[in-house]
Amino acid sequence: MLIPVAVETQIAGKLVGKKLLSRADLTNAQIESEIAGQALLETLLIRDVLSEADAAQAIAEFMDLRFVDLSRRKPSTAWVLSLPENIARRCCALVFGEVSGQLVIAVADPFDPAVRSVMANRFNRAIQYVVSPRYQIQQTQDEIYGDARHRGARMADAIPVASATATVSATGLNMVEQFDSIIDEAVDRRASDIHIEPEDDRLRVRLRIDGRMIESRAYPLEVAAALVSRIKVMSILDITERRKPQDGRFTHRSFEQEIDVRVACIPTINGERVTLRLLSLDRSSLNLTSLGMELEVKQAFERLIRHPHGIILITGPTGSGKSTTLYAALQQINSIDKHIITVEDPVEYHIAGVNQVQVDSEFGVTFASALRSIVRHDPDVIMVGEIRDEETAHLALEASLTGHLVFATLHTNSAVGALTRLLDMDCEPYLVASAIIGVMAQRLVRRICPNCRRAFEPNPSERKLLGVPPEQIGVKIFRGAGCSRCMRSGYYDRVGVYEYVPFDSGLSELVMGKAATEKLYNYAIEHGATTLRQDAIAKVRHGLTTLEEAMRVTVVEL
């Protein structure tokens, strides 16, 4: 809650006066709230010495607002659905109805100016606020929005297959509006991907937020053809072709920002499935500082990308942020005196001043063929989106030995695994040893929500994982309690975890001798390399992520 401290004290005093709260409980909560750095009323609720209903009623009285008990008065479903679910949950608000020309909205925190701003911009009319307990608002949201999702309550009418803009419900919504709404919700909830999936009895829409999939909404299966047709029209794809995969892209404006949307369609037994990858056209976040590298690793990587020649490999599974790291590195070194060319599949971000080549195998433009041509265009820096085959690997290594700085990604589980992977691709050991100047593996972990972050003492098993000796006291780690900003998950956004291995003469000799991965790994650790697990644990101790996330994303070392 965003209640001023002085106001909280007054409200708590009134609760004591009404004997809804004891003086001793209030004193203990005040001490605890100061230590934990959290709101007084929130501390009282967490300690379970004050009910949410009593707190909400006291807040309503203080602000001279009406208190509404949602267990006795239910809002109209039609009015509730006039506010999109993602906004309702983020603001913890319910549109209750209309009285004397004013829209009545129930909120849990009437002190929050952001909630009032969102509602004013959304409805552009007179609003009367009432106060209800947070848990009652959330329960009502679960009931009404959940029922609407699973029954397709707002999509009651069938849609003609040939019409992508036909009216589809009693509210007059059409597929253009529905598709825009899906994208707007995804952008508002910071989703990286939208999955539109036909099932036996419905069309499910899921979002990937901070790496995890959540269900967003559902429609009757009858709308699938119209929705997919709308997406194909936007992506300039063949709307009559439903038997083979298609890829496209388009640009969408949402909440005053331009979003680049990559589209992939594929037929399934229930109909066409569509995945949309959302990429912001704002380049301000593409920098090494925002990636979450520890200072030592960041400084070493920055020195590495300033080399005049050699190859730098970034490894990790799909969706681990490899491309983002490469783009951030290119942004760092991009200047008028450097000629930079990339070959990618697909081109995710357009960077001013960089020549970017899109792979198109249908017309013979592959990573290998493009790379052969690129070296004849006098580049200083080359980025290879992915080394997929032996020919591309050989060409990338050879380009790095002929005076070019080469960035490339490779799908391996560890940094040193990239070295043995290249040897397995029949690259000559001397070529690998001579060309590579550095390798980095990476993953993404969910970042603790800063709005609801809470400190606690680790238990003995957690202390062991953190490497904290039993005698050390005062150690704190953090976890998100869950709030409206993070959709009760406790996490907000992601941060990178990195394993950086500098390439020195000793490692080069081991590669020349085709040493096993375990031997390469042990050498790298002995000479100062930081493992993914170690970097993840460091981020736990810094309060950036949780121990559960660190264990989930990283594996025990060899």
Coordinates of C-alpha atoms in Angstrom, one line a residue, residues 34-462:
E34 CA 11.0 -0.4 10.7
I35 CA 13.4 -3.3 10.6
A36 CA 12.0 -4.9 7.5
G37 CA 11.4 -1.5 5.7
Q38 CA 7.8 -2.3 5.0
A39 CA 4.4 -0.6 5.5
L40 CA 2.9 -0.7 9.0
L41 CA -0.5 -1.9 7.9
E42 CA 1.1 -4.5 5.7
T43 CA 3.1 -5.8 8.7
L44 CA -0.1 -6.0 10.7
L45 CA -1.8 -8.0 8.0
I46 CA 1.2 -10.4 7.6
R47 CA 1.4 -10.9 11.4
D48 CA -2.3 -11.8 11.2
V49 CA -3.3 -9.4 14.0
L50 CA -5.5 -7.4 11.8
S51 CA -8.0 -8.5 9.2
E52 CA -8.1 -7.1 5.7
A53 CA -11.7 -6.2 6.1
D54 CA -11.0 -4.2 9.2
A55 CA -8.1 -2.5 7.6
A56 CA -10.1 -1.7 4.4
Q57 CA -13.0 -0.3 6.5
A58 CA -10.6 1.9 8.5
I59 CA -9.0 3.3 5.4
A60 CA -12.4 4.0 3.9
E61 CA -13.5 5.9 7.0
F62 CA -10.3 7.9 7.1
M63 CA -10.7 9.0 3.4
D64 CA -14.4 9.5 3.8
L65 CA -15.1 6.9 1.2
R66 CA -17.8 4.1 1.1
F67 CA -16.8 0.6 2.2
V68 CA -18.2 -2.2 0.2
D69 CA -18.2 -5.8 1.4
L70 CA -18.0 -7.9 -1.7
S71 CA -19.1 -11.0 0.1
R72 CA -22.6 -9.4 0.5
R73 CA -22.8 -7.2 -2.7
K74 CA -21.6 -8.7 -6.0
P75 CA -20.8 -6.4 -8.9
S76 CA -22.3 -6.8 -12.4
T77 CA -20.3 -9.1 -14.6
A78 CA -20.8 -6.8 -17.6
W79 CA -19.4 -3.8 -15.7
V80 CA -16.4 -5.9 -14.4
L81 CA -15.6 -7.1 -17.9
S82 CA -15.5 -3.5 -19.1
L83 CA -12.0 -3.3 -17.6
P84 CA -9.4 -5.7 -19.1
E85 CA -8.3 -8.4 -16.7
N86 CA -4.6 -7.5 -16.8
I87 CA -5.3 -3.9 -15.8
A88 CA -7.8 -4.9 -13.1
R89 CA -5.4 -7.2 -11.5
R90 CA -2.4 -4.8 -11.7
C91 CA -4.5 -2.1 -10.1
C92 CA -6.4 -4.5 -7.8
A93 CA -9.6 -2.8 -8.9
L94 CA -13.2 -3.8 -10.0
V95 CA -15.7 -1.7 -12.0
F96 CA -18.7 -2.0 -9.8
G97 CA -21.4 -0.2 -11.6
E98 CA -22.9 3.3 -12.3
V99 CA -24.5 5.7 -9.8
S100 CA -25.9 9.1 -10.8
G101 CA -23.8 9.2 -13.9
Q102 CA -20.6 8.3 -12.0
L103 CA -18.7 5.1 -12.6
V104 CA -18.2 3.2 -9.3
I105 CA -14.9 1.4 -8.9
A106 CA -13.8 -0.7 -5.9
V107 CA -10.1 -0.5 -5.1
A108 CA -7.9 -1.9 -2.3
D109 CA -5.5 1.0 -2.1
P110 CA -7.3 4.4 -2.7
F111 CA -4.0 6.2 -1.8
D112 CA -2.2 4.9 -5.0
P113 CA -2.1 7.7 -7.5
A114 CA -1.1 5.3 -10.3
V115 CA -4.4 3.5 -9.9
R116 CA -6.4 6.7 -10.2
S117 CA -4.4 7.8 -13.2
V118 CA -5.0 4.4 -15.0
M119 CA -8.7 4.6 -14.4
A120 CA -9.1 8.2 -15.4
N121 CA -7.2 7.5 -18.7
R122 CA -9.2 4.4 -19.3
F123 CA -12.7 5.7 -18.8
N124 CA -12.4 9.5 -19.3
R125 CA -15.5 10.1 -17.1
A126 CA -16.5 10.9 -13.5
I127 CA -15.4 8.1 -11.1
Q128 CA -16.6 7.4 -7.6
Y129 CA -14.2 5.2 -5.6
V130 CA -15.2 2.8 -2.9
V131 CA -12.9 0.6 -0.8
S132 CA -13.0 -3.2 -0.6
P133 CA -10.7 -5.8 1.0
R134 CA -7.9 -6.9 -1.4
Y135 CA -8.7 -10.6 -1.0
Q136 CA -12.4 -10.0 -1.8
I137 CA -11.4 -8.1 -5.0
Q138 CA -9.0 -10.8 -6.1
Q139 CA -11.6 -13.6 -5.4
T140 CA -14.2 -11.7 -7.4
Q141 CA -11.7 -11.2 -10.2
D142 CA -10.9 -14.9 -10.2
E143 CA -14.6 -15.8 -10.4
I144 CA -15.7 -13.4 -13.1
Y145 CA -12.6 -13.2 -15.3
G146 CA -12.0 -17.0 -14.9
D147 CA -15.6 -17.8 -15.9
A148 CA -15.3 -15.4 -18.9
R149 CA -12.1 -17.1 -20.1
H150 CA -13.3 -20.6 -19.9
R151 CA -16.8 -20.2 -21.3
G152 CA -15.8 -17.5 -23.8
A153 CA -18.5 -15.3 -22.3
R154 CA -17.6 -12.3 -24.4
M155 CA -17.3 -14.3 -27.6
A156 CA -20.7 -15.9 -27.8
D157 CA -21.4 -15.6 -31.5
A158 CA -19.9 -17.8 -34.2
I159 CA -17.7 -16.1 -36.8
P160 CA -17.9 -16.7 -40.6
V161 CA -14.5 -18.2 -41.6
A162 CA -14.0 -15.9 -44.6
S163 CA -14.4 -12.7 -42.6
A164 CA -11.6 -11.6 -40.4
T165 CA -13.4 -8.5 -39.2
A166 CA -16.9 -9.9 -38.5
T167 CA -18.8 -8.9 -35.3
V168 CA -18.2 -11.7 -32.8
S169 CA -20.2 -10.7 -29.7
A170 CA -23.1 -8.8 -28.3
T171 CA -20.7 -6.0 -27.3
G172 CA -19.9 -5.4 -31.0
L173 CA -16.2 -6.5 -30.7
N174 CA -14.6 -7.7 -33.9
M175 CA -11.4 -9.7 -34.6
V176 CA -9.4 -6.5 -35.3
E177 CA -10.3 -5.2 -31.8
Q178 CA -9.7 -8.6 -30.2
F179 CA -6.3 -9.1 -31.8
D180 CA -5.2 -5.6 -30.7
S181 CA -6.5 -6.3 -27.2
I182 CA -4.4 -9.5 -27.0
I183 CA -1.2 -7.7 -28.0
D184 CA -1.9 -4.7 -25.7
E185 CA -2.4 -7.1 -22.8
A186 CA 0.8 -8.9 -23.6
V187 CA 2.7 -5.6 -23.8
D188 CA 1.2 -4.4 -20.6
R189 CA 2.2 -7.6 -18.8
R190 CA 5.7 -7.5 -20.3
A191 CA 5.2 -10.8 -22.2
S192 CA 8.0 -11.9 -24.6
D193 CA 5.7 -14.3 -26.6
I194 CA 2.0 -14.9 -27.3
H195 CA 0.9 -18.4 -28.0
I196 CA -2.5 -18.9 -29.7
E197 CA -3.3 -22.6 -29.5
P198 CA -6.4 -24.5 -30.8
E199 CA -7.6 -27.3 -28.5
D200 CA -10.4 -29.8 -28.7
D201 CA -13.1 -27.4 -27.4
R202 CA -11.5 -23.9 -27.3
L203 CA -8.9 -21.5 -28.5
R204 CA -6.4 -20.9 -25.8
V205 CA -4.2 -17.8 -25.5
R206 CA -1.1 -18.0 -23.3
L207 CA 1.7 -15.5 -22.6
R208 CA 5.3 -16.1 -21.7
I209 CA 6.2 -13.7 -18.9
D210 CA 9.7 -13.7 -17.4
G211 CA 10.3 -17.1 -19.0
R212 CA 7.1 -18.7 -17.6
M213 CA 3.9 -19.5 -19.5
I214 CA 0.6 -18.3 -18.1
E215 CA -2.9 -18.6 -19.5
S216 CA -4.3 -15.2 -20.6
R217 CA -7.8 -15.9 -22.1
A218 CA -9.8 -18.4 -24.1
Y219 CA -12.3 -18.1 -27.0
P220 CA -14.7 -20.5 -28.6
L221 CA -12.9 -22.7 -31.2
E222 CA -15.1 -21.2 -33.9
V223 CA -13.2 -17.9 -33.8
A224 CA -9.8 -19.6 -34.6
A225 CA -9.9 -19.3 -38.4
A226 CA -10.9 -15.6 -38.2
L227 CA -8.2 -14.7 -35.7
V228 CA -5.5 -16.6 -37.6
S229 CA -6.6 -14.9 -40.8
R230 CA -6.3 -11.5 -39.2
I231 CA -2.8 -12.3 -38.0
K232 CA -1.8 -13.5 -41.5
V233 CA -3.2 -10.4 -43.1
M234 CA -1.1 -8.2 -40.7
S235 CA 2.0 -10.4 -41.5
I236 CA 1.5 -10.4 -45.3
L237 CA 1.2 -14.2 -45.3
D238 CA -1.0 -16.5 -47.5
I239 CA -4.4 -16.8 -45.7
T240 CA -5.4 -19.7 -47.9
E241 CA -2.4 -21.8 -47.0
R242 CA -3.2 -23.9 -43.9
R243 CA -1.1 -27.0 -44.5
K244 CA 2.5 -25.8 -44.1
P245 CA 4.4 -23.5 -41.7
Q246 CA 4.7 -19.8 -42.5
D247 CA 6.8 -17.0 -41.0
G248 CA 6.2 -13.3 -41.1
R249 CA 6.4 -10.0 -39.1
F250 CA 4.6 -6.7 -38.6
T251 CA 4.9 -3.6 -36.5
H252 CA 2.2 -2.7 -33.9
R253 CA 1.8 0.5 -31.8
S254 CA 0.8 -0.3 -28.2
F255 CA 0.8 2.1 -25.2
E256 CA 2.8 4.8 -27.1
Q257 CA 5.6 2.4 -28.1
E258 CA 6.4 0.6 -31.3
I259 CA 6.5 -3.2 -31.1
D260 CA 8.0 -5.5 -33.7
V261 CA 6.0 -8.7 -33.9
R262 CA 7.6 -11.9 -35.4
V263 CA 4.9 -14.4 -36.4
A264 CA 5.2 -18.2 -36.9
C265 CA 2.2 -20.3 -38.0
I266 CA 2.2 -24.1 -37.9
P267 CA -0.6 -26.6 -38.6
T268 CA -1.6 -29.0 -35.7
I269 CA -4.3 -31.7 -35.5
N270 CA -6.7 -29.1 -34.0
G271 CA -6.0 -26.3 -36.5
E272 CA -3.2 -23.7 -37.0
R273 CA -1.2 -22.7 -34.0
V274 CA 0.4 -19.2 -34.0
T275 CA 3.4 -17.9 -31.9
L276 CA 4.1 -14.2 -31.8
R277 CA 7.5 -12.9 -30.5
L278 CA 7.3 -9.3 -29.2
L279 CA 10.3 -7.1 -29.6
S280 CA 10.4 -3.5 -28.5
L281 CA 11.8 -1.1 -31.1
D282 CA 13.3 0.9 -28.2
R283 CA 17.1 0.3 -28.4
S284 CA 17.9 2.1 -25.1
S285 CA 17.9 -1.2 -23.1
L286 CA 20.4 -2.8 -25.5
N287 CA 23.5 -2.1 -23.4
L288 CA 26.0 -4.2 -21.4
T289 CA 25.2 -2.3 -18.2
S290 CA 21.6 -3.5 -18.0
L291 CA 22.3 -7.1 -18.6
G292 CA 23.3 -7.9 -15.0
M293 CA 27.0 -8.9 -15.5
E294 CA 29.1 -8.8 -12.4
L295 CA 31.6 -5.9 -12.6
E296 CA 34.6 -8.1 -13.1
V297 CA 33.0 -10.1 -15.9
K298 CA 31.6 -6.9 -17.5
Q299 CA 35.0 -5.3 -17.6
A300 CA 36.7 -8.4 -19.0
F301 CA 34.0 -8.7 -21.7
E302 CA 34.3 -5.1 -22.6
R303 CA 38.1 -5.5 -23.1
L304 CA 37.4 -8.6 -25.2
I305 CA 35.0 -6.9 -27.6
R306 CA 37.7 -4.2 -28.3
H307 CA 40.1 -6.8 -29.8
P308 CA 41.0 -6.2 -33.4
H309 CA 40.4 -9.8 -34.4
G310 CA 39.5 -13.2 -33.1
I311 CA 36.2 -15.0 -32.4
I312 CA 34.0 -14.6 -29.3
L313 CA 31.4 -17.3 -28.6
I314 CA 28.2 -16.9 -26.6
T315 CA 26.6 -20.2 -25.7
G316 CA 23.4 -21.3 -24.1
P317 CA 20.0 -22.8 -24.9
T318 CA 17.2 -21.1 -26.9
G319 CA 15.8 -18.1 -25.0
S320 CA 18.8 -17.6 -22.7
G321 CA 19.5 -14.1 -24.0
K322 CA 22.4 -14.8 -26.3
S323 CA 21.3 -12.5 -29.1
T324 CA 20.6 -9.7 -26.6
T325 CA 24.1 -9.9 -25.3
L326 CA 25.5 -9.8 -28.9
Y327 CA 23.4 -6.8 -29.8
A328 CA 24.5 -5.0 -26.7
A329 CA 28.1 -5.7 -27.6
L330 CA 27.6 -4.4 -31.1
Q331 CA 25.9 -1.3 -29.7
Q332 CA 29.0 -0.7 -27.5
I333 CA 31.5 -0.8 -30.3
N334 CA 29.4 0.6 -33.1
S335 CA 31.0 3.8 -34.5
I336 CA 31.5 5.6 -37.7
D337 CA 35.0 4.2 -38.2
K338 CA 33.9 0.5 -38.0
H339 CA 32.2 -1.5 -40.7
I340 CA 29.9 -4.1 -39.0
I341 CA 28.0 -6.8 -40.9
T342 CA 25.7 -9.4 -39.3
V343 CA 24.0 -12.5 -40.7
E344 CA 21.0 -13.6 -38.7
D345 CA 17.9 -15.8 -38.7
P346 CA 15.8 -13.8 -38.1
V347 CA 17.0 -10.2 -37.7
E348 CA 15.6 -9.4 -34.3
Y349 CA 16.6 -5.8 -33.9
H350 CA 17.5 -3.2 -36.5
I351 CA 20.6 -1.3 -35.4
A352 CA 21.5 2.0 -37.1
G353 CA 24.8 1.9 -38.8
V354 CA 25.0 -1.9 -38.9
N355 CA 24.5 -3.9 -42.2
Q356 CA 22.2 -6.8 -41.3
V357 CA 21.7 -9.8 -43.6
Q358 CA 18.6 -12.0 -43.2
V359 CA 19.0 -15.7 -43.8
D360 CA 16.6 -17.0 -46.5
S361 CA 17.3 -20.6 -47.5
E362 CA 14.6 -20.5 -50.2
F363 CA 16.8 -18.1 -52.2
G364 CA 20.1 -19.7 -51.2
V365 CA 21.1 -17.3 -48.5
T366 CA 22.4 -19.5 -45.7
F367 CA 24.7 -18.6 -42.8
A368 CA 27.6 -20.2 -44.8
S369 CA 26.8 -18.6 -48.1
A370 CA 26.3 -15.2 -46.6
L371 CA 29.5 -15.5 -44.6
R372 CA 31.5 -16.3 -47.7
S373 CA 30.2 -13.2 -49.3
I374 CA 30.5 -11.0 -46.2
V375 CA 34.3 -11.4 -45.9
R376 CA 34.6 -9.8 -49.4
H377 CA 32.9 -6.6 -48.2
D378 CA 35.8 -5.5 -46.1
P379 CA 34.1 -5.7 -42.6
D380 CA 35.8 -5.0 -39.3
V381 CA 33.3 -6.9 -37.3
I382 CA 31.1 -9.8 -38.2
M383 CA 28.2 -11.3 -36.2
V384 CA 27.0 -14.8 -37.0
G385 CA 23.6 -15.3 -35.5
E386 CA 24.2 -19.0 -35.0
I387 CA 26.8 -21.6 -35.9
R388 CA 24.7 -24.6 -37.0
D389 CA 26.9 -26.6 -39.2
E390 CA 30.5 -27.5 -40.0
E391 CA 30.8 -25.2 -43.0
T392 CA 29.7 -22.1 -41.0
A393 CA 32.0 -23.1 -38.1
H394 CA 35.0 -23.3 -40.4
L395 CA 34.2 -20.0 -42.2
A396 CA 33.7 -18.2 -38.9
L397 CA 37.0 -19.4 -37.5
E398 CA 38.9 -18.6 -40.7
A399 CA 37.3 -15.1 -40.9
S400 CA 38.6 -14.4 -37.3
L401 CA 42.1 -15.3 -38.4
T402 CA 42.1 -13.0 -41.4
G403 CA 41.8 -9.8 -39.4
H404 CA 38.1 -9.7 -38.5
L405 CA 36.5 -9.7 -35.0
V406 CA 33.7 -12.3 -35.1
F407 CA 30.8 -12.7 -32.7
A408 CA 28.8 -15.9 -32.8
T409 CA 26.4 -18.1 -30.8
L410 CA 26.5 -21.8 -30.3
H411 CA 24.0 -24.1 -28.6
T412 CA 26.0 -25.8 -25.8
N413 CA 25.3 -26.1 -22.1
S414 CA 28.6 -24.6 -20.8
A415 CA 31.3 -22.2 -22.0
V416 CA 34.0 -24.9 -22.4
G417 CA 31.5 -27.2 -24.0
A418 CA 31.7 -24.8 -27.0
L419 CA 35.3 -25.8 -27.6
T420 CA 34.6 -29.5 -27.7
R421 CA 31.5 -28.9 -29.8
L422 CA 33.7 -27.1 -32.5
L423 CA 36.1 -30.1 -32.4
D424 CA 33.2 -32.5 -32.8
M425 CA 32.2 -30.4 -35.9
D426 CA 35.6 -31.4 -37.4
C427 CA 37.2 -28.0 -36.9
E428 CA 41.0 -28.4 -36.8
P429 CA 42.3 -28.1 -33.2
Y430 CA 44.9 -25.6 -34.3
L431 CA 42.2 -23.4 -35.9
V432 CA 40.1 -23.4 -32.7
A433 CA 43.1 -22.7 -30.5
S434 CA 44.3 -19.9 -32.7
A435 CA 41.0 -18.2 -33.4
I436 CA 39.0 -18.1 -30.1
I437 CA 39.7 -15.3 -27.7
G438 CA 36.9 -15.8 -25.2
V439 CA 33.8 -17.9 -24.5
M440 CA 30.8 -17.0 -22.4
A441 CA 27.8 -19.1 -21.4
Q442 CA 24.6 -17.6 -20.1
R443 CA 21.1 -18.1 -18.7
L444 CA 18.3 -15.9 -17.5
V445 CA 16.8 -16.0 -14.0
R446 CA 13.7 -14.2 -12.8
R447 CA 14.5 -11.0 -10.9
I448 CA 12.8 -10.4 -7.5
C449 CA 10.0 -7.8 -7.7
P450 CA 11.4 -4.6 -6.1
N451 CA 7.9 -3.6 -5.0
C452 CA 7.3 -6.6 -2.7
R453 CA 10.9 -7.8 -1.9
R454 CA 11.3 -9.1 1.7
A455 CA 14.4 -10.1 3.6
F456 CA 14.6 -13.3 5.7
E457 CA 17.3 -15.4 7.3
P458 CA 18.2 -18.6 5.3
N459 CA 17.7 -21.9 7.0
P460 CA 20.6 -24.4 7.4
S461 CA 20.2 -26.1 4.0
E462 CA 20.0 -22.7 2.3

